Coordinates of C-alpha atoms in Angstrom, one line a residue:
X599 CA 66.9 90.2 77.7
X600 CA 68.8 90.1 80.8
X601 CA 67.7 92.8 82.1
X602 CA 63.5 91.5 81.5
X603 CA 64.9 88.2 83.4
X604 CA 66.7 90.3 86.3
X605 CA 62.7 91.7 86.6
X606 CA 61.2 88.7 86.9
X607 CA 63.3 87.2 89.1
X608 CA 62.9 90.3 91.3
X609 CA 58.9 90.2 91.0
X610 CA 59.4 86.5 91.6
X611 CA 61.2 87.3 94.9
X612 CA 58.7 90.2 96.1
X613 CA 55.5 88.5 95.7
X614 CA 56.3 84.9 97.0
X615 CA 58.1 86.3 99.6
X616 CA 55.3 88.7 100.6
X617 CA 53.1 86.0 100.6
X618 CA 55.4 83.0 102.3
X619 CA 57.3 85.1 104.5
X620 CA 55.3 83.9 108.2
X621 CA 55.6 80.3 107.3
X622 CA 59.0 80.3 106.2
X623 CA 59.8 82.3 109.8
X624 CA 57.2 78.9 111.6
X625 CA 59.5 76.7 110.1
X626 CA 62.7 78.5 110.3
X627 CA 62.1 78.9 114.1
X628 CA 60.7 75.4 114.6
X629 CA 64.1 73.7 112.5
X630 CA 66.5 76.1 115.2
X631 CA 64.9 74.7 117.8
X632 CA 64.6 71.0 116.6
X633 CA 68.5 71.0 115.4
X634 CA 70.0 70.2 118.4
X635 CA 66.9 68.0 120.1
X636 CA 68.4 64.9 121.0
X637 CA 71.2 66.8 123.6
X638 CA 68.4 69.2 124.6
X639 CA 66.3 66.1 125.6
X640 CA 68.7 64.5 127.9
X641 CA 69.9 67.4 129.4
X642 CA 65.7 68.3 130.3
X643 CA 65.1 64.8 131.2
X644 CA 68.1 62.9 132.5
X645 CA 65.7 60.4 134.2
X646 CA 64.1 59.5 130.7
X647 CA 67.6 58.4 129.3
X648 CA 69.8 57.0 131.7
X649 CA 69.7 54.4 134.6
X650 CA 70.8 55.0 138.3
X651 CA 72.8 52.0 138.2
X652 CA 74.9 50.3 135.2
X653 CA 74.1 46.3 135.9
X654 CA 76.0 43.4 134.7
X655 CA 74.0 41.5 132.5
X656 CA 70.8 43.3 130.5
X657 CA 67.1 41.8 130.6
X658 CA 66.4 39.5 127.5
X659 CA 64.0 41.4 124.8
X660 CA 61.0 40.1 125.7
X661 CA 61.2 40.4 129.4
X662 CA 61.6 44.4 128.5
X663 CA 58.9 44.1 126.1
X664 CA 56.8 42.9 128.7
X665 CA 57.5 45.6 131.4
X666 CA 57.0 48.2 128.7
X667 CA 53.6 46.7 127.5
X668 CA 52.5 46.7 131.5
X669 CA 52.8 50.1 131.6
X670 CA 50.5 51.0 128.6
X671 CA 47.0 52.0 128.4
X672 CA 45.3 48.6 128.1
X673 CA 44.6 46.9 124.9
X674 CA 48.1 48.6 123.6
X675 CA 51.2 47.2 121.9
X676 CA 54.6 48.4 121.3
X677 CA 55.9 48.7 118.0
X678 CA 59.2 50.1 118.3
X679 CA 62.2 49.8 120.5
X680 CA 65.6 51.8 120.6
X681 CA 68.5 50.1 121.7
X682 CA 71.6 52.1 122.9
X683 CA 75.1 51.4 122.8
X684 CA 75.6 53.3 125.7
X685 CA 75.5 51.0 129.1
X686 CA 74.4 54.2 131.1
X687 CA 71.5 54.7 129.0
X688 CA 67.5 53.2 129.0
X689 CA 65.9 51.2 126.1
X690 CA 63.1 53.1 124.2
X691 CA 59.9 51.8 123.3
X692 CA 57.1 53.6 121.2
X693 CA 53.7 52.8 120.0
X694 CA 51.7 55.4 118.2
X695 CA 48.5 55.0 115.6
X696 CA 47.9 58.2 113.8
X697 CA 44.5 59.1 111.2
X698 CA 45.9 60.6 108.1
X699 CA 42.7 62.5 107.7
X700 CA 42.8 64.5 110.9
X701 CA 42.5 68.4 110.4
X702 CA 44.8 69.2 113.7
X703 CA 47.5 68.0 115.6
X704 CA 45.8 66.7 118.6
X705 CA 43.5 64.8 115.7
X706 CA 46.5 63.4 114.4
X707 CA 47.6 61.2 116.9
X708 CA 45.0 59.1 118.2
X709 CA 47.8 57.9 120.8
X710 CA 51.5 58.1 121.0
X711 CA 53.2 56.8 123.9
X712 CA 57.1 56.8 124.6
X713 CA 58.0 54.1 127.6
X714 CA 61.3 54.1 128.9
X715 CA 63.0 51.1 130.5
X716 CA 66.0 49.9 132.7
X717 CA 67.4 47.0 131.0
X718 CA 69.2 46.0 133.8
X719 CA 66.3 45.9 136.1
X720 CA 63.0 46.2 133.9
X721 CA 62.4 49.0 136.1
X722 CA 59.9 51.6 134.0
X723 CA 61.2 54.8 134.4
X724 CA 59.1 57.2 132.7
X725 CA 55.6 56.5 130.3
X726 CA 55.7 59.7 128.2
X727 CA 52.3 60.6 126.6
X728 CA 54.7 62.5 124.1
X729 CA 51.2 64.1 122.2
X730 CA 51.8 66.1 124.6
X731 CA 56.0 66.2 124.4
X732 CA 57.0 69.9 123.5
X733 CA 59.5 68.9 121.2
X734 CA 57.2 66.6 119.4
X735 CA 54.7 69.7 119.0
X736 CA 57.6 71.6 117.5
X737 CA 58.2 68.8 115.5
X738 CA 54.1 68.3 113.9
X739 CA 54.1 72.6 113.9
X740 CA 57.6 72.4 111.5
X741 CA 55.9 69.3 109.4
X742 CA 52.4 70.4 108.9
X743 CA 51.8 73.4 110.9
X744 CA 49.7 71.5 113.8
X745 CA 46.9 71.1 110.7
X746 CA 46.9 68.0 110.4
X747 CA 48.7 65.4 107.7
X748 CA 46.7 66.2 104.5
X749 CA 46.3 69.9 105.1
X750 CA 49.2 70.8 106.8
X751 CA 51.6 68.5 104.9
X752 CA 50.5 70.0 101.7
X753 CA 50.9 73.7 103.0
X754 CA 54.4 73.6 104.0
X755 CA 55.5 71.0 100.7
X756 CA 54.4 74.0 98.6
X757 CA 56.0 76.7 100.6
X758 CA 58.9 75.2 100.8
X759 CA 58.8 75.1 97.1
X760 CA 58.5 78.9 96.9
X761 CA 61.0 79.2 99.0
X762 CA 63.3 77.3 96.9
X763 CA 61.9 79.8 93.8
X764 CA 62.8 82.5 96.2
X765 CA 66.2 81.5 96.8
X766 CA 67.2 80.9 93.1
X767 CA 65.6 84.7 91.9
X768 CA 67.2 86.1 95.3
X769 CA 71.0 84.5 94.1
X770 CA 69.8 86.6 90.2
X771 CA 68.8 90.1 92.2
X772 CA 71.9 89.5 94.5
X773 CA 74.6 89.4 91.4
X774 CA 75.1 92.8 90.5
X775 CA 74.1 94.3 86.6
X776 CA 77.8 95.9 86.8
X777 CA 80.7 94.8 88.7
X778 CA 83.0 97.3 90.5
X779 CA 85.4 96.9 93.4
X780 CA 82.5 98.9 95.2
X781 CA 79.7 96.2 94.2
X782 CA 82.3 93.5 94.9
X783 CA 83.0 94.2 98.8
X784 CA 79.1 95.2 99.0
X785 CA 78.0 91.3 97.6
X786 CA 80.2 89.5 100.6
X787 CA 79.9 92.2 103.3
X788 CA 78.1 93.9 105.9
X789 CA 78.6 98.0 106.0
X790 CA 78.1 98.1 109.5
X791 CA 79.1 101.9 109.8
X792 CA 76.0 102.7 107.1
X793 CA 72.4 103.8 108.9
X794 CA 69.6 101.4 109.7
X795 CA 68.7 100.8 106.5
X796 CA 71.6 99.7 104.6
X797 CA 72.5 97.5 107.5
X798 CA 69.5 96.0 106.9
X799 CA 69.4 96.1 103.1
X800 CA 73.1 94.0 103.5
X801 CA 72.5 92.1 106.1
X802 CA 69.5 90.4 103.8
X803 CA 71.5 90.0 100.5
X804 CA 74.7 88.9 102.4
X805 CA 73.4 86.6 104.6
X806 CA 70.7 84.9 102.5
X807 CA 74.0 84.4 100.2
X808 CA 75.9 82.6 102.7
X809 CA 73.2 80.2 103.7
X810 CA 71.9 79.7 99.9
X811 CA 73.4 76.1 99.7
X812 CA 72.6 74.7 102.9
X813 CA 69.3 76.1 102.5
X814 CA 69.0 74.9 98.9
X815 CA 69.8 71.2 100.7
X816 CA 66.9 71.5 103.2
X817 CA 64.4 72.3 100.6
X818 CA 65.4 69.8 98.6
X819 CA 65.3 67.0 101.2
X820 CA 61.9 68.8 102.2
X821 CA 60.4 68.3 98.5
X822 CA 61.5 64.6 98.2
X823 CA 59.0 63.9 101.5
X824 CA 56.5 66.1 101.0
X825 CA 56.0 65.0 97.2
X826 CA 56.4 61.5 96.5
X827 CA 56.0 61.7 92.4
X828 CA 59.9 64.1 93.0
X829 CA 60.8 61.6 95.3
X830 CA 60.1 58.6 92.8
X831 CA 61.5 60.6 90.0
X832 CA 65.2 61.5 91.4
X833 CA 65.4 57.9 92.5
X834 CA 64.7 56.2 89.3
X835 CA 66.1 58.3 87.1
X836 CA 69.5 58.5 89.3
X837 CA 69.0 54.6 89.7
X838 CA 69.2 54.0 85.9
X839 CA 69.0 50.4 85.5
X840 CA 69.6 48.9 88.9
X841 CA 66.9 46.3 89.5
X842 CA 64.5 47.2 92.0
X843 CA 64.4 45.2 94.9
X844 CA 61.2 43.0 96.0
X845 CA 59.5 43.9 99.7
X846 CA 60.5 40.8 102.0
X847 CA 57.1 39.1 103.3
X848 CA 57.3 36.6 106.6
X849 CA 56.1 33.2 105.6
X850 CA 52.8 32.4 107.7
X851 CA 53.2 29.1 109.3
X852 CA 50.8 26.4 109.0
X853 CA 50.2 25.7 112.1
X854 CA 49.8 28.1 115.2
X855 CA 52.6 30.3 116.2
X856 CA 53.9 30.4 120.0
X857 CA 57.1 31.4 119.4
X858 CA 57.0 35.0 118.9
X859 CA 59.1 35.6 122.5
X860 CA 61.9 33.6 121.5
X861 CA 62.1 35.5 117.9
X862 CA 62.6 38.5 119.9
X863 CA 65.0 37.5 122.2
X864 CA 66.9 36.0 118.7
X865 CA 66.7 39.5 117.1
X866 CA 67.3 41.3 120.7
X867 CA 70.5 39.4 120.8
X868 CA 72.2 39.3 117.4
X869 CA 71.5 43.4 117.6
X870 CA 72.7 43.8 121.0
X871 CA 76.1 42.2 120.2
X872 CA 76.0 44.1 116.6
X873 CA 76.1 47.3 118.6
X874 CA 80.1 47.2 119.0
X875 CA 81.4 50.6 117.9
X876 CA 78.3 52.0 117.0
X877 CA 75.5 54.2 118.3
X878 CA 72.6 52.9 118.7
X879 CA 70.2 49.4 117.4
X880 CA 66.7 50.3 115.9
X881 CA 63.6 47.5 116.2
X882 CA 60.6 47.9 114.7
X883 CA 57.9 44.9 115.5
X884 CA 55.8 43.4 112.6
X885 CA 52.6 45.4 111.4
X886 CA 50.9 42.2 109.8
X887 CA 50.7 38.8 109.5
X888 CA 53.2 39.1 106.9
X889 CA 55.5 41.9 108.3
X890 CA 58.9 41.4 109.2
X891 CA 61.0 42.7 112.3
X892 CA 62.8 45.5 110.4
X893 CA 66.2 46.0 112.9
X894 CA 68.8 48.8 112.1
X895 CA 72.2 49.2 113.5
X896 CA 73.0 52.5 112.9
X897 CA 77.3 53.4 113.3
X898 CA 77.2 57.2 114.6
X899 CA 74.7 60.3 114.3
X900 CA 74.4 60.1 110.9
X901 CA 71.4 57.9 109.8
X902 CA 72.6 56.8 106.9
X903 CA 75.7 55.2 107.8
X904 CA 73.7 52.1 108.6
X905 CA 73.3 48.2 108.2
X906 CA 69.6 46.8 108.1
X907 CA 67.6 44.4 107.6
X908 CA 64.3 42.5 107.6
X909 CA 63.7 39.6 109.6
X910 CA 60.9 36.5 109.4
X911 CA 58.4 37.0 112.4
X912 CA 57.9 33.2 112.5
X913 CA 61.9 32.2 112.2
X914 CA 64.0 35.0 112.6
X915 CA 65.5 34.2 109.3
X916 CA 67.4 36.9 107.6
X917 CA 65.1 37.8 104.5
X918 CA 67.2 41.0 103.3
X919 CA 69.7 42.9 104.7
X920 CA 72.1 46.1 103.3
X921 CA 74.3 48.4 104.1
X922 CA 75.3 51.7 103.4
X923 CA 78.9 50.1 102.1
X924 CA 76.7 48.5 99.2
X925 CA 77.6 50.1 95.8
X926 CA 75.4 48.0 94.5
X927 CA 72.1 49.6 95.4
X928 CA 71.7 52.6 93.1
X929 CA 72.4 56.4 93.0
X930 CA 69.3 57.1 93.7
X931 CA 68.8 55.0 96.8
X932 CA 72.1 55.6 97.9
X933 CA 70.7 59.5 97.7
X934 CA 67.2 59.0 99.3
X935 CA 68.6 56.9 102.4
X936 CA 70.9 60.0 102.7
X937 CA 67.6 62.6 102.7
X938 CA 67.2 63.0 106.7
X939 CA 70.6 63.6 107.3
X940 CA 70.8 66.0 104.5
X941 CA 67.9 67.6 105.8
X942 CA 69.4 67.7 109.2
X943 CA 73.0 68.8 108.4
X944 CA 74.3 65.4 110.5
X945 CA 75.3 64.5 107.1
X946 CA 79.3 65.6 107.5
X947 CA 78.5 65.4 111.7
X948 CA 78.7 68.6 113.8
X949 CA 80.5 70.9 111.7
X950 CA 77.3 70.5 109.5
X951 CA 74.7 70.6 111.9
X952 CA 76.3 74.0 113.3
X953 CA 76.0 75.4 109.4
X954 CA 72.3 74.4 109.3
X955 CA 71.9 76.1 112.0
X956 CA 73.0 79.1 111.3
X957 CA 71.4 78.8 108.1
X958 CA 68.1 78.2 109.5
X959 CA 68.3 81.1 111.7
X960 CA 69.4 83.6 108.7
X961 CA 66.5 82.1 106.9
X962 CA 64.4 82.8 110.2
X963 CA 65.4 86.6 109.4
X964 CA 65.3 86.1 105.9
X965 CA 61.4 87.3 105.5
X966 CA 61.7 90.0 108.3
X967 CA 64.3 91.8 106.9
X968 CA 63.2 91.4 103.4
X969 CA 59.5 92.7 104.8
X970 CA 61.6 96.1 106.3
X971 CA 63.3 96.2 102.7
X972 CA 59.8 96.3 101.0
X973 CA 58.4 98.8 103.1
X974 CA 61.3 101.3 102.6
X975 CA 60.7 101.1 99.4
X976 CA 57.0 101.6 99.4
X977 CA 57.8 105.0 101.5
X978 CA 60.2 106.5 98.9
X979 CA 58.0 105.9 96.4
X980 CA 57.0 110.0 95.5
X981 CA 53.0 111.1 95.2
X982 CA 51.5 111.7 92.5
X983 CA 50.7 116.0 93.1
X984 CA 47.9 117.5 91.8
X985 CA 48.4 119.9 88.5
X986 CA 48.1 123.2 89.6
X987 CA 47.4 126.1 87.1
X988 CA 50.2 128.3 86.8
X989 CA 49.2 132.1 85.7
X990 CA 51.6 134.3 83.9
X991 CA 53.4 136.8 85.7
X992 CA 51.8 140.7 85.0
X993 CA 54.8 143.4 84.7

């Protein structure tokens, strides 16, 4: 019996990794690259992220708001604003509108603009048409391939469900049928004085063992965004009975609204003096009539360790607000605002992120070494001879 499950498992292995390899090495390569954007970013682009001159007192919210709108194609509105702690650094504004139905990148995006801003002085200092950012390419080509939401989404969900399938029967081929001190030392290292092929052979059992869990951890965070009946699944049944919370709604006024600059400066405000000791504020301006200002304060580079909250468009009233202190949310919240940084290894802070991305470039090697495996195989494999007719000897 286990000996018909060790065959699977290794058929299992063969065949899905024969036929996932190349998108498991796009996405592999892409997540290297993407692990360490953010410094890569400011080192590339120092004007982007921080101002020439650190003033005394910052623009209010709407002033900046203002300047960053200016600077738009016309007819455009921001939507989202990042807020650093940092006094040497620029606020962040975004706007993008995407079609879900596109079939390519460039399809994708009908605009996307990135607009960043002195606070200090208002001054614009870059408008980014970031369809066009490299990083953000990287980004759509590790996400859907560059094919678009619907096809390319669905593509890469599914592979990186094989590749989770493929880990698990590699973890069965990897534990040995018999243990022996030999076996032992050969499951946990490398013999780098063997030939070409062993090296190889080792370096894809070895490694792929190594990086299983973190690996195991990006596919799962992977899964619970590319398929949203796992990701409602894990969080109600980790959520148990923990009473789910109602969407906040803005109350629409009566009468006409002409307020909507001092709302912003209120919001503006309240996160600006909320940054204290932590990284960054988050603003993300009302979609609808009955949209809400959703603000984040975020504490360090993990996302999760966060305080938000959702704010009346009309007031500035406080509709709902939580933190990631709250025991009171649920398991399976608690988990899913916890996905990202489990997806990018920030979630135990650089020690992680360097282990995801190690991982990420084993798994990049993962397919290449496994394809070199397959094809030694295939040559040893002896052909079949033809029966030749043997004649007794005469004496």
């Amino acid at each position: 019996m286990k000996l018909k499950f060790r065959k699977i498992a290794y058929q299992l292995h063969l065949w899905l990794g024969l036929t996932s390899g190349l998108i498991v090495v796009i996405m592999a390569a892409t997540g290297c690259i993407l692990a360490f954007e953010e410094e890569l970013k400011h080192i590339v682009h120092p004007n982007r992220y921080f101002v020439e001159n650190i003033g005394r007192k910052k623009l209010s919210l709407s002033e900046l708001t203002e300047k960053a709108e200016k600077a738009l194609p016309e007819g455009l509105k921001v939507k989202r604003v990042v807020m650093p702690s940092d006094p040497s650094r620029t606020y962040v504004f975004r706007t993008l509108k995407m079609d879900e139905e596109a079939w390519t990148y460039w399809g994708t995006y009908l605009y996307y603009y990135r607009i960043y801003v002195d606070p200090y002085t208002g001054k614009v200092q870059e408008l980014e048409d970031a369809k066009k950012d490299f990083f953000e390419i990287v980004l759509d080509l590790h996400r859907r391939l560059l094919l678009g939401e619907k096809i390319g989404k669905t593509i890469t969900g599914y592979s990186t469900l094989i590749f989770a399938v493929i880990l698990l029967s590699g973890l069965v081929i990897w534990y040995p049928r018999k243990m022996s001190k030999a076996m032992l030392k050969g499951m946990f290292f490398i013999k780098t004085s063997a030939n070409w092929k062993r090296i190889n052979y080792d370096a894809h059992n070895v490694l792929g063992f190594y990086a299983i869990i973190p690996l195991l951890l990006i596919s799962y965070s992977a899964l619970i965004w590319s398929f949203e009946d796992v990701d409602k699944w894990v969080k109600n049944t980790l959520n148990g009975n923990t009473p789910t919370e109602k969407k906040a709604k803005s109350t629409i006024p009566s009468e006409e609204f002409s307020n909507r600059n001092n709302i912003l400066n209120l919001i503006g405000n309240t996160m600006e003096k909320g940054l204290k000791g932590k990284k960054s504020a988050l603003i993300n301006f009302p979609r609808s009539e009955e949209g809400t200002y959703y603000a984040e304060l975020t504490y360090d580079g993990r996302q999760y360790r966060n305080e938000h909250f959702n704010l009346d468009q009309y007031s500035g009233d406080v509709l709902k607000s939580q933190s990631y202190k709250n025991k009171n949310i649920g398991y399976g919240t608690a988990l899913r605002e916890r996905n990202y940084d489990l997806h990018t290894g920030s979630i135990l802070g650089l020690t992680s992120r360097i282990i995801y991305f190690l991982a990420a470039v084993i798994a990049l090697s993962l397919p290449i070494t496994g394809f070199i495996i397959y094809l030694n195989k295939k040559k040893k494999k002896p052909k079949h001879k033809k029966n030749k007719v043997v004649f007794p000897s005469q004496h």
